[in-house]
């Protein structure tokens, strides 16, 4: 999603800003822009398309300065045009970049138009720069003007503002969209993600909700939501920026699919020992908290929601704990009942997903016993704001379509199942079984990747299809959902997932030779039921692709193509069966020639609701 980079220094900053944007590119965006302050005043450059085009334009025009702000935009309000790209300017004096949505933009726009301001874009963002410009008339300086302006904003923002008459001074404000300040020597920086600033600093201050900060070359001064000046702890980042290369791989997505054995191994390391799961992987107080837990409410979006759905099957079967799973954008806007002894579990790769973060904040007011997040970013808002956290060790995930984040989330959630089961007095054999199954997982994932060639051939049969159906039962139903999501995300083929038992309640009407049906069929107690569903499809002339356990005894024939998957303890089968479905989506997308790592209209780290 949108990226922000800002810098104030004794050196010219255009290169720093553009490199920062390049590092945030993987999140998906539609246009990019930069504004710098120099002897000529404010200079602005914007382009629809890739950062590379903006970089080229900067090289051609040579615009540069000692302070500047830059942005990659993922449009929410107003089409994808140069005029709507950020930064936005007011009277050639104020420049603004913004992540988020200003919900009261219409009324503010009318008010500001009444005061004589002309709008040059269709964005919600443009109200911020005119508002700050207007406030400057009475507030006297940029900091006070921003403080006054943000009081009038409703919605979410991470914003950086520059005043042509106050060179070298950047004012930032955060409410709902993450911002981090990077500390240098005689220079300071701002970004929506520390990844953007790793070439220039390792020292960061995370702004908190409602903070406004004044950033100059020499000083950073932060004010909290009450207006009081506050000190915020600076952290030293150990993050490795490994987005620099795809190595031997053609796309980040393929690299990340192949990294799954190692990502899962890293996630388990030191946490699964013999027959035991280490409870401190969830935080210091985990043991005491887990003893009180009688119910789990999982809240997440997209792929993380599918991980949560798998966890529900596991929790109720193996931990004896009841569980609900809900999409965050639904959960946060309805009244819900909290069972005594409930644990709220959020799942998010970035830990900044706007709806999930809002759901966590809401849940903290509702009487949950505790909150836990399963997350891939240690410094994220969700990790900082949850009582407990399980950190997946997937490493930076660059492809917009999530792969290794999902499988490492599942590994973490399975550890949670063992931990909650143990705390609830479930037989120790369950913990031992989970520990052993998890320990075997990295090598099983490696084996699963060995069928790449077969999947590449299979992909040919999907490339000319417009629709597809994914079927699974039990804990493989969410895997079918995840398989369908991957296919639609990167190949743009319409894909739907159904619990196989639901076929006869509607989707059977769609079956014909042009609608491939993908079935995930491990050898578990639902196998016979699933086989009946397969026959229902066959009887109606459907063409099937069955990912099945060797021992499930499916035979390939004219209408059914069987892809054998290694036999594993059924408890980890959902994790294993994910990989061939990821590979299938990837190779179909390759044949169709889509932008695999940055599929159209999509973004990573979804920081707007
Ligand atoms: N609402 C603004 C910014 C969008 C954004 O933050 N996307 O991630 C716009 O549409 O320009």
Coordinates of C-alpha atoms and ligand atoms in Angstrom, one line a residue:
X1 CA 0.0 0.0 0.0
X2 CA 1.0 3.7 0.0
X3 CA 4.5 4.5 1.0
X4 CA 5.9 7.6 2.6
X5 CA 9.5 8.7 2.7
X6 CA 10.8 12.1 4.0
X7 CA 14.3 13.5 4.7
X8 CA 15.9 16.6 6.0
X9 CA 19.7 16.7 5.7
X10 CA 22.9 18.7 4.9
X11 CA 23.1 16.7 1.7
X12 CA 20.7 16.6 -1.2
X13 CA 18.0 14.1 -0.5
X14 CA 16.4 13.1 -3.8
X15 CA 18.3 9.9 -4.1
X16 CA 17.5 8.9 -0.5
X17 CA 13.8 9.6 -1.2
X18 CA 13.7 7.6 -4.4
X19 CA 15.6 4.7 -3.0
X20 CA 13.2 4.6 -0.1
X21 CA 10.2 4.5 -2.5
X22 CA 11.9 1.7 -4.5
X23 CA 12.2 -0.3 -1.3
X24 CA 8.5 0.1 -0.6
X25 CA 7.5 -0.7 -4.2
X26 CA 6.7 -4.3 -3.4
X27 CA 3.6 -3.2 -1.5
X28 CA 1.8 -2.3 -4.7
X29 CA 1.0 1.2 -5.9
X30 CA -0.2 3.0 -8.9
X31 CA 1.7 6.3 -9.0
X32 CA 4.6 8.1 -7.3
X33 CA 5.8 11.6 -6.5
X34 CA 8.4 13.7 -4.8
X35 CA 8.6 17.3 -3.6
X36 CA 11.8 19.0 -2.6
X37 CA 12.7 22.3 -1.1
X38 CA 15.5 24.3 -2.6
X39 CA 16.5 27.9 -3.6
X40 CA 13.7 28.0 -6.1
X41 CA 11.1 27.1 -3.5
X42 CA 9.0 23.9 -3.7
X43 CA 9.6 21.7 -6.7
X44 CA 7.3 18.8 -7.3
X45 CA 7.5 15.8 -9.7
X46 CA 4.8 13.1 -10.1
X47 CA 4.3 10.2 -12.4
X48 CA 1.6 7.5 -13.0
X49 CA 3.3 4.1 -13.0
X50 CA 6.5 2.8 -11.5
X51 CA 9.1 4.5 -9.3
X52 CA 11.5 3.9 -12.2
X53 CA 9.6 6.5 -14.3
X54 CA 9.8 9.0 -11.5
X55 CA 13.5 8.3 -11.0
X56 CA 14.1 8.9 -14.7
X57 CA 12.1 12.2 -14.6
X58 CA 14.2 13.3 -11.6
X59 CA 17.4 12.5 -13.4
X60 CA 16.2 14.5 -16.4
X61 CA 15.0 17.5 -14.5
X62 CA 17.7 17.3 -11.8
X63 CA 15.3 18.6 -9.2
X64 CA 16.8 18.2 -5.7
X65 CA 17.0 19.8 -2.3
X66 CA 18.1 19.5 1.3
X67 CA 14.6 18.5 2.5
X68 CA 11.9 16.6 0.7
X69 CA 9.0 14.2 0.9
X70 CA 8.0 11.4 -1.4
X71 CA 5.1 9.0 -1.9
X72 CA 3.8 5.9 -3.7
X73 CA 0.1 6.1 -4.0
X74 CA -2.5 3.3 -4.0
X75 CA -5.6 5.2 -4.9
X76 CA -8.6 5.2 -2.6
X77 CA -10.2 8.5 -3.5
X78 CA -9.8 9.8 -7.1
X79 CA -8.6 7.9 -10.1
X80 CA -5.0 6.9 -11.0
X81 CA -3.8 10.2 -12.5
X82 CA -0.8 12.5 -12.2
X83 CA -3.0 15.2 -10.7
X84 CA -4.1 12.8 -7.9
X85 CA -0.6 11.5 -7.1
X86 CA 1.0 12.9 -4.0
X87 CA 2.6 15.2 -2.9
X88 CA -0.2 17.8 -3.0
X89 CA 0.6 21.5 -2.8
X90 CA -1.3 24.5 -1.4
X91 CA -0.4 27.9 -2.8
X92 CA 3.1 26.6 -3.7
X93 CA 3.9 26.8 0.0
X94 CA 2.7 23.7 1.7
X95 CA 3.4 20.2 0.4
X96 CA 1.8 17.1 1.8
X97 CA 2.0 13.3 1.5
X98 CA -0.6 11.1 3.2
X99 CA -1.4 7.5 3.8
X100 CA -5.0 6.7 4.8
X101 CA -8.4 8.1 4.3
X102 CA -9.8 11.4 5.4
X103 CA -13.4 10.5 6.0
X104 CA -14.8 14.1 6.4
X105 CA -13.0 15.3 3.2
X106 CA -16.2 16.4 1.5
X107 CA -17.3 18.8 4.2
X108 CA -13.7 20.1 4.6
X109 CA -13.4 20.6 0.9
X110 CA -16.6 22.7 0.8
X111 CA -15.4 24.7 3.7
X112 CA -12.0 25.4 2.2
X113 CA -13.5 26.2 -1.2
X114 CA -15.7 28.7 0.6
X115 CA -12.5 30.3 1.9
X116 CA -11.2 30.6 -1.7
X117 CA -9.0 27.5 -2.1
X118 CA -8.9 25.8 -5.5
X119 CA -8.6 22.0 -5.6
X120 CA -6.4 20.4 -8.2
X121 CA -7.2 16.8 -7.5
X122 CA -10.0 14.5 -6.6
X123 CA -8.3 13.1 -3.6
X124 CA -9.3 13.3 0.1
X125 CA -5.7 14.1 0.8
X126 CA -5.7 17.6 -0.7
X127 CA -7.9 18.9 2.1
X128 CA -4.9 18.4 4.4
X129 CA -2.6 20.8 2.6
X130 CA -5.1 23.6 2.3
X131 CA -6.2 23.2 5.8
X132 CA -2.7 23.5 7.1
X133 CA -2.2 26.5 4.9
X134 CA -5.3 28.1 6.3
X135 CA -4.3 27.3 9.9
X136 CA -0.9 28.9 9.4
X137 CA -2.6 32.2 9.1
X138 CA -3.6 32.1 12.7
X139 CA -1.2 29.6 14.3
X140 CA 2.0 31.3 13.3
X141 CA 4.2 28.3 12.6
X142 CA 4.0 24.9 10.8
X143 CA 4.0 22.8 13.9
X144 CA 1.1 24.6 15.5
X145 CA -0.8 24.7 12.2
X146 CA -0.5 20.9 11.8
X147 CA -1.6 20.4 15.4
X148 CA -4.6 22.5 14.8
X149 CA -5.4 21.0 11.4
X150 CA -5.3 17.3 12.5
X151 CA -7.9 18.1 15.2
X152 CA -10.3 18.7 12.3
X153 CA -9.5 15.5 10.4
X154 CA -11.7 12.4 10.8
X155 CA -10.4 9.0 9.5
X156 CA -6.9 7.7 9.2
X157 CA -3.7 9.4 8.4
X158 CA 0.0 9.1 8.4
X159 CA 1.1 12.4 6.9
X160 CA 4.3 14.5 6.4
X161 CA 4.0 18.2 5.7
X162 CA 6.6 20.7 4.5
X163 CA 6.5 24.5 4.5
X164 CA 8.4 26.4 1.8
X165 CA 8.8 29.2 4.3
X166 CA 10.3 26.9 7.0
X167 CA 13.1 25.1 5.2
X168 CA 14.5 21.9 6.6
X169 CA 11.5 21.4 8.9
X170 CA 9.1 18.4 8.4
X171 CA 6.1 18.0 10.6
X172 CA 4.5 14.5 10.8
X173 CA 1.3 13.2 12.3
X174 CA 0.0 9.7 12.8
X175 CA -3.4 8.4 13.5
X176 CA -4.2 5.0 12.1
X177 CA -1.4 4.7 9.6
X178 CA 2.1 3.8 10.7
X179 CA 5.0 6.2 10.6
X180 CA 8.6 5.8 11.8
X181 CA 11.3 8.4 12.3
X182 CA 14.8 7.4 11.3
X183 CA 17.6 9.1 13.3
X184 CA 20.8 10.2 11.6
X185 CA 23.7 12.4 12.5
X186 CA 22.9 15.9 11.4
X187 CA 20.0 14.5 9.4
X188 CA 16.7 12.8 10.1
X189 CA 14.2 10.8 8.1
X190 CA 10.6 9.7 8.1
X191 CA 9.0 6.7 6.5
X192 CA 5.9 4.5 6.6
X193 CA 8.1 1.5 7.1
X194 CA 11.7 1.3 8.4
X195 CA 12.6 -0.9 5.3
X196 CA 12.7 2.3 3.3
X197 CA 15.4 3.9 5.5
X198 CA 17.8 1.0 6.2
X199 CA 20.4 2.4 3.8
X200 CA 20.6 5.6 5.8
X201 CA 20.0 4.6 9.5
X202 CA 19.3 1.7 11.9
X203 CA 18.0 3.9 14.7
X204 CA 14.2 4.4 14.7
X205 CA 11.5 5.9 16.8
X206 CA 8.0 4.6 16.2
X207 CA 5.3 7.2 16.5
X208 CA 2.2 6.3 18.5
X209 CA -1.5 6.9 17.7
X210 CA -2.2 10.7 17.9
X211 CA 1.4 11.8 17.9
X212 CA 2.5 14.9 16.1
X213 CA 6.3 15.4 15.6
X214 CA 8.6 18.1 14.5
X215 CA 11.6 16.8 12.6
X216 CA 14.6 19.0 11.7
X217 CA 18.2 18.1 10.8
X218 CA 19.2 18.4 14.4
X219 CA 16.2 17.5 16.5
X220 CA 13.0 15.4 16.8
X221 CA 10.3 16.7 19.1
X222 CA 7.2 14.6 19.7
X223 CA 3.9 15.5 21.1
X224 CA 1.2 13.0 22.1
X225 CA -2.5 13.2 21.4
X226 CA -3.0 15.5 24.4
X227 CA -0.4 17.9 23.0
X228 CA 2.1 17.1 25.8
X229 CA 5.7 16.8 24.7
X230 CA 6.8 13.2 25.2
X231 CA 9.9 11.0 24.9
X232 CA 9.6 7.9 22.7
X233 CA 12.1 5.1 23.0
X234 CA 14.5 4.8 20.1
X235 CA 15.2 1.2 18.9
X236 CA 18.0 -0.2 16.9
X237 CA 16.7 -2.2 14.0
X238 CA 18.2 -5.6 13.2
X239 CA 16.0 -6.0 10.2
X240 CA 17.7 -7.4 7.1
X241 CA 16.6 -5.9 3.9
X242 CA 16.7 -8.9 1.6
X243 CA 14.4 -7.5 -1.1
X244 CA 17.4 -6.5 -3.1
X245 CA 17.5 -9.6 -5.1
X246 CA 15.4 -12.4 -6.4
X247 CA 18.5 -14.6 -6.5
X248 CA 18.0 -17.3 -9.2
X249 CA 14.3 -16.8 -9.2
X250 CA 12.2 -15.0 -11.8
X251 CA 9.8 -13.5 -9.2
X252 CA 9.8 -12.8 -5.5
X253 CA 6.7 -15.0 -5.2
X254 CA 8.6 -18.0 -6.6
X255 CA 11.5 -17.3 -4.3
X256 CA 9.2 -17.0 -1.3
X257 CA 7.4 -20.2 -2.2
X258 CA 10.7 -22.0 -2.2
X259 CA 11.8 -20.4 1.0
X260 CA 9.0 -22.0 2.9
X261 CA 11.0 -25.0 4.3
X262 CA 13.6 -22.6 5.7
X263 CA 11.0 -20.0 6.9
X264 CA 9.1 -22.7 8.8
X265 CA 12.4 -24.2 10.2
X266 CA 13.4 -20.7 11.4
X267 CA 9.9 -20.2 12.9
X268 CA 10.2 -23.5 14.9
X269 CA 13.8 -23.1 15.9
X270 CA 14.3 -23.2 19.7
X271 CA 10.5 -23.4 20.1
X272 CA 9.9 -27.0 19.4
X273 CA 12.1 -29.3 21.4
X274 CA 11.6 -33.0 21.2
X275 CA 8.0 -33.6 22.5
X276 CA 7.6 -30.1 23.8
X277 CA 6.4 -26.7 22.6
X278 CA 8.2 -23.7 24.3
X279 CA 5.5 -21.5 25.8
X280 CA 7.7 -18.5 26.0
X281 CA 7.5 -18.2 22.2
X282 CA 4.2 -16.4 22.9
X283 CA 5.5 -14.0 25.6
X284 CA 6.5 -14.1 29.2
X285 CA 3.0 -14.3 30.7
X286 CA 1.7 -16.9 28.2
X287 CA 1.6 -19.8 30.6
X288 CA -0.5 -18.0 33.2
X289 CA -2.8 -16.4 30.6
X290 CA -3.4 -19.7 28.7
X291 CA -4.6 -21.4 31.9
X292 CA -7.5 -19.0 32.0
X293 CA -8.5 -19.4 28.3
X294 CA -11.8 -21.1 27.5
X295 CA -12.5 -19.6 24.1
X296 CA -10.6 -18.1 21.3
X297 CA -11.8 -15.4 18.9
X298 CA -9.6 -15.1 15.8
X299 CA -9.8 -11.9 13.7
X300 CA -7.9 -11.4 10.5
X301 CA -8.2 -10.5 6.8
X302 CA -7.4 -12.2 3.5
X303 CA -4.8 -15.0 3.6
X304 CA -4.4 -14.6 7.4
X305 CA -8.1 -15.2 7.8
X306 CA -7.7 -18.5 6.0
X307 CA -4.9 -19.4 8.5
X308 CA -7.3 -18.5 11.3
X309 CA -10.0 -20.8 9.8
X310 CA -7.6 -23.7 9.8
X311 CA -6.7 -22.9 13.4
X312 CA -10.4 -23.2 14.4
X313 CA -10.5 -26.8 13.2
X314 CA -7.3 -27.5 15.0
X315 CA -8.3 -25.7 18.3
X316 CA -11.6 -27.4 18.6
X317 CA -10.3 -30.9 17.7
X318 CA -6.9 -31.0 19.5
X319 CA -7.0 -28.3 22.2
X320 CA -10.6 -28.7 23.4
X321 CA -11.1 -24.9 23.2
X322 CA -14.0 -23.4 21.3
X323 CA -13.1 -20.9 18.6
X324 CA -14.7 -18.4 16.3
X325 CA -13.0 -16.8 13.3
X326 CA -14.1 -13.5 11.8
X327 CA -13.0 -11.2 9.0
X328 CA -11.7 -8.0 10.8
X329 CA -13.8 -5.5 8.7
X330 CA -16.9 -7.3 9.9
X331 CA -15.9 -7.9 13.5
X332 CA -15.0 -4.3 14.1
X333 CA -18.4 -2.9 13.0
X334 CA -20.8 -5.2 14.7
X335 CA -21.8 -5.8 18.3
X336 CA -20.2 -9.0 19.6
X337 CA -20.6 -11.0 22.7
X338 CA -17.4 -11.9 24.6
X339 CA -17.4 -15.2 26.4
X340 CA -15.6 -15.2 29.8
X341 CA -12.0 -16.3 29.5
X342 CA -11.7 -15.4 25.8
X343 CA -8.4 -14.8 24.0
X344 CA -8.5 -12.4 21.1
X345 CA -6.0 -13.6 18.4
X346 CA -5.1 -11.3 15.5
X347 CA -3.2 -12.6 12.5
X348 CA -1.3 -10.3 10.2
X349 CA 1.9 -10.5 8.1
X350 CA 2.7 -6.8 8.5
X351 CA 1.0 -6.2 11.9
X352 CA -0.3 -3.0 10.4
X353 CA -3.4 -4.3 8.5
X354 CA -5.8 -1.4 9.2
X355 CA -9.0 -3.4 9.9
X356 CA -7.3 -6.0 12.0
X357 CA -5.5 -3.3 14.1
X358 CA -8.7 -1.5 14.6
X359 CA -10.4 -4.8 15.6
X360 CA -7.6 -5.4 18.2
X361 CA -8.0 -1.9 19.6
X362 CA -11.8 -2.4 19.8
X363 CA -11.4 -5.8 21.5
X364 CA -9.2 -4.3 24.2
X365 CA -12.3 -2.3 25.3
X366 CA -14.6 -5.3 25.3
X367 CA -13.4 -7.5 28.2
X368 CA -11.2 -10.1 26.5
X369 CA -9.0 -12.0 29.0
X370 CA -6.0 -11.2 26.8
X371 CA -4.8 -10.5 23.3
X372 CA -2.3 -12.3 21.2
X373 CA -1.0 -11.5 17.7
X374 CA 0.6 -13.9 15.2
X375 CA 2.7 -11.6 13.1
X376 CA 5.9 -11.4 11.0
X377 CA 7.1 -7.9 12.0
X378 CA 8.4 -7.5 15.5
X379 CA 8.2 -3.7 15.5
X380 CA 4.6 -3.5 14.2
X381 CA 1.7 -1.8 15.9
X382 CA -0.1 -5.1 16.5
X383 CA 2.9 -6.7 18.3
X384 CA 3.4 -3.6 20.4
X385 CA -0.3 -3.3 21.3
X386 CA -1.0 -7.0 22.1
X387 CA -0.4 -8.7 25.4
X388 CA 1.2 -11.7 23.8
X389 CA 2.8 -12.1 20.4
X390 CA 4.0 -15.1 18.3
X391 CA 6.6 -13.8 15.8
X392 CA 6.8 -15.8 12.6
X393 CA 10.3 -15.8 11.2
X394 CA 9.4 -15.8 7.5
X395 CA 11.7 -12.9 6.7
X396 CA 10.6 -10.0 4.5
X397 CA 7.8 -11.1 2.2
X398 CA 7.9 -9.0 -1.0
X399 CA 5.4 -10.7 -3.3
X400 CA 1.9 -9.1 -2.8
X401 CA 0.4 -12.6 -2.8
X402 CA 1.2 -14.1 0.6
X403 CA 3.0 -17.5 0.7
X404 CA 5.6 -18.0 3.3
X405 CA 3.8 -15.7 5.7
X406 CA 0.8 -18.0 5.6
X407 CA 2.6 -21.3 6.2
X408 CA 4.6 -19.9 9.0
X409 CA 1.4 -18.5 10.5
X410 CA 0.0 -22.0 10.4
X411 CA 3.1 -23.4 12.1
X412 CA 2.7 -20.8 14.9
X413 CA -1.0 -21.4 15.2
X414 CA -0.4 -25.2 15.5
X415 CA 2.0 -24.4 18.4
X416 CA -0.7 -22.3 19.9
X417 CA -3.1 -25.3 19.7
X418 CA -0.5 -27.4 21.6
X419 CA 0.0 -24.7 24.2
X420 CA -3.7 -24.1 24.8
X421 CA -4.4 -27.8 24.9
X422 CA -1.7 -28.3 27.5
X423 CA -3.0 -25.4 29.6
X424 CA -6.4 -27.0 29.4
X425 CA -5.3 -30.4 30.6
X426 CA -5.4 -32.2 27.3
X427 CA -3.3 -35.4 27.2
X428 CA 0.4 -34.7 26.8
X429 CA 0.4 -37.0 23.9
X430 CA -1.3 -34.3 21.8
X431 CA 1.6 -31.9 22.5
X432 CA 4.1 -34.6 21.6
X433 CA 2.3 -35.4 18.4
X434 CA 2.1 -31.8 17.3
X435 CA 5.8 -31.2 18.2
X436 CA 6.9 -34.2 16.2
X437 CA 4.7 -33.4 13.2
X438 CA 6.0 -29.8 13.2
X439 CA 9.6 -31.0 13.4
X440 CA 9.0 -33.1 10.3
X441 CA 7.4 -30.3 8.4
X442 CA 10.4 -28.5 6.8
X443 CA 11.6 -31.7 5.0
X444 CA 8.1 -32.5 3.9
X445 CA 7.7 -29.0 2.5
X446 CA 10.9 -29.6 0.6
X447 CA 9.5 -32.8 -0.9
X448 CA 6.3 -31.0 -1.8
X449 CA 8.3 -28.5 -3.9
X450 CA 9.8 -31.3 -5.9
X451 CA 6.6 -31.7 -7.9
X452 CA 7.1 -28.3 -9.5
X453 CA 7.6 -29.8 -13.0
X454 CA 4.3 -31.6 -12.9
X455 CA 2.5 -28.5 -11.8
X456 CA 4.0 -26.4 -14.5
X457 CA 2.5 -28.8 -17.1
X458 CA -0.8 -28.8 -15.3
X459 CA -0.9 -25.0 -15.4
X460 CA -1.2 -25.1 -19.2
X461 CA -4.7 -26.5 -18.8
X462 CA -5.9 -23.5 -16.7
X463 CA -4.5 -20.7 -18.7
X464 CA -7.4 -20.4 -21.1
X465 CA -10.1 -20.9 -18.5
X466 CA -12.2 -18.1 -17.0
X467 CA -13.5 -19.8 -14.0
X468 CA -12.5 -22.5 -11.5
X469 CA -13.8 -24.2 -8.4
X470 CA -11.7 -25.4 -5.4
X471 CA -13.1 -28.1 -3.1
X472 CA -12.0 -29.3 0.3
X473 CA -13.5 -30.6 3.5
X474 CA -12.6 -30.1 7.2
X475 CA -9.3 -28.3 7.7
X476 CA -8.7 -28.5 4.0
X477 CA -11.7 -26.3 3.2
X478 CA -9.7 -23.1 4.2
X479 CA -6.8 -24.5 2.1
X480 CA -9.2 -24.7 -0.9
X481 CA -10.2 -21.1 -0.1
X482 CA -6.5 -20.0 0.0
X483 CA -5.8 -21.8 -3.2
X484 CA -8.7 -20.0 -4.9
X485 CA -7.6 -16.7 -3.5
X486 CA -4.0 -17.2 -4.8
X487 CA -5.3 -18.1 -8.3
X488 CA -7.6 -15.1 -8.6
X489 CA -5.0 -12.7 -7.1
X490 CA -2.2 -13.4 -9.5
X491 CA -3.8 -15.0 -12.6
X492 CA -7.1 -13.0 -12.6
X493 CA -9.0 -16.2 -13.2
X494 CA -12.3 -16.3 -11.3
X495 CA -11.9 -18.9 -8.6
X496 CA -14.3 -19.9 -5.9
X497 CA -13.8 -22.3 -3.0
X498 CA -16.5 -24.5 -1.5
X499 CA -16.7 -27.0 1.3
X500 CA -17.2 -30.1 -0.8
X501 CA -20.4 -31.0 1.0
X502 CA -22.0 -27.8 -0.3
X503 CA -21.7 -28.7 -3.9
X504 CA -25.2 -30.0 -4.3
X505 CA -26.6 -26.9 -2.7
X506 CA -25.8 -24.8 -5.7
X507 CA -22.4 -24.9 -7.3
X508 CA -23.0 -28.2 -9.1
X509 CA -25.1 -26.1 -11.5
X510 CA -21.9 -24.6 -12.8
X511 CA -20.1 -27.8 -13.6
X512 CA -19.1 -28.4 -17.2
X513 CA -15.9 -29.2 -19.1
X514 CA -14.8 -25.6 -19.1
X515 CA -14.8 -25.1 -15.3
X516 CA -11.8 -27.0 -13.8
X517 CA -12.4 -28.4 -10.4
X518 CA -9.5 -28.6 -8.0
X519 CA -9.8 -31.0 -5.1
X520 CA -7.6 -31.2 -2.0
X521 CA -7.8 -34.7 -0.7
X522 CA -5.5 -35.9 2.0
X523 CA -6.1 -39.3 3.5
X524 CA -8.2 -38.4 6.5
X525 CA -11.5 -39.6 8.0
X526 CA -13.4 -37.4 5.5
X527 CA -11.8 -39.1 2.5
X528 CA -14.8 -41.3 1.6
X529 CA -17.2 -38.3 1.9
X530 CA -14.9 -36.4 -0.4
X531 CA -14.8 -39.3 -2.9
X532 CA -18.6 -39.1 -3.1
X533 CA -18.3 -35.4 -3.9
X534 CA -15.8 -36.2 -6.6
X535 CA -18.2 -38.7 -8.2
X536 CA -20.9 -36.0 -8.2
X537 CA -18.7 -33.8 -10.3
X538 CA -17.6 -36.6 -12.6
X539 CA -21.3 -37.6 -13.2
X540 CA -21.9 -34.1 -14.5
X541 CA -19.0 -34.0 -16.9
X542 CA -16.6 -32.0 -14.8
X543 CA -12.8 -32.1 -15.2
X544 CA -11.0 -32.5 -12.0
X545 CA -7.5 -32.0 -10.7
X546 CA -7.1 -33.9 -7.4
X547 CA -4.2 -33.2 -5.0
X548 CA -4.2 -36.4 -3.0
X549 CA -2.3 -38.5 -0.6
X550 CA -0.7 -41.5 -2.3
X551 CA -2.6 -43.7 0.1
X552 CA -6.0 -42.2 -0.9
X553 CA -6.0 -44.4 -4.0
X554 CA -7.3 -41.9 -6.6
X555 CA -6.5 -43.0 -10.2
X556 CA -6.0 -40.6 -13.1
X557 CA -8.4 -41.1 -16.0
X558 CA -9.9 -39.0 -18.8
X559 CA -11.7 -36.6 -16.5
X560 CA -9.5 -36.8 -13.5
X561 CA -5.9 -35.8 -13.1
X562 CA -4.3 -37.0 -9.9
X563 CA -1.3 -35.3 -8.4
X564 CA 0.2 -37.4 -5.6
X565 CA 1.3 -35.6 -2.4
X566 CA 3.5 -37.3 0.2
X567 CA 1.8 -38.8 3.2
X568 CA 2.1 -36.9 6.5
X569 CA 0.4 -36.8 9.8
X570 CA -3.0 -35.3 8.9
X571 CA -2.5 -32.6 11.5
X572 CA 0.0 -30.8 9.3
X573 CA -1.6 -31.8 5.9
X574 CA -3.2 -28.3 5.5
X575 CA 0.3 -26.7 5.6
X576 CA 1.7 -29.2 3.1
X577 CA -1.2 -29.0 0.6
X578 CA -0.9 -25.2 0.4
X579 CA 2.4 -25.5 -1.6
X580 CA 1.1 -27.2 -4.8
X581 CA -1.8 -24.7 -4.9
X582 CA 0.6 -21.8 -4.6
X583 CA 2.8 -23.3 -7.4
X584 CA -0.3 -23.9 -9.6
X585 CA -1.3 -20.2 -9.3
X586 CA 2.2 -19.1 -10.0
X587 CA 2.6 -21.1 -13.2
X588 CA -0.8 -20.2 -14.5
X589 CA 0.1 -16.5 -14.0
X590 CA 3.4 -17.0 -15.8
X591 CA 1.5 -18.4 -18.8
X592 CA -1.0 -15.6 -18.7
X593 CA 1.8 -13.0 -18.4
X594 CA 0.5 -11.1 -15.4
X595 CA 2.5 -9.0 -13.0
X596 CA 3.0 -11.8 -10.5
X597 CA 4.7 -9.8 -7.7
X598 CA 2.5 -6.7 -8.0
X599 CA -0.8 -7.9 -9.4
X600 CA -3.2 -5.2 -10.7
X601 CA -5.3 -3.3 -8.2
X602 CA -3.7 -5.0 -5.2
X603 CA -1.4 -3.9 -2.4
X604 CA 0.6 -5.4 0.4
X605 CA 0.3 -4.3 4.0
X606 CA -3.2 -3.0 3.7
X607 CA -3.0 0.1 5.8
X608 CA -6.3 1.6 4.8
X609 CA -9.7 0.1 5.8
Ligands
LIG1 N1 -6.6 8.5 0.3 C1 -5.4 8.9 -0.4 C2 -4.2 8.0 0.1 C3 -4.5 6.5 -0.2 C4 -3.6 5.5 0.6 O1 -3.2 5.7 1.7 N2 -3.5 4.3 0.0 O2 -2.7 3.3 0.7 C5 -5.5 8.8 -1.9 O3 -6.4 8.2 -2.4 O4 -4.7 9.5 -2.5

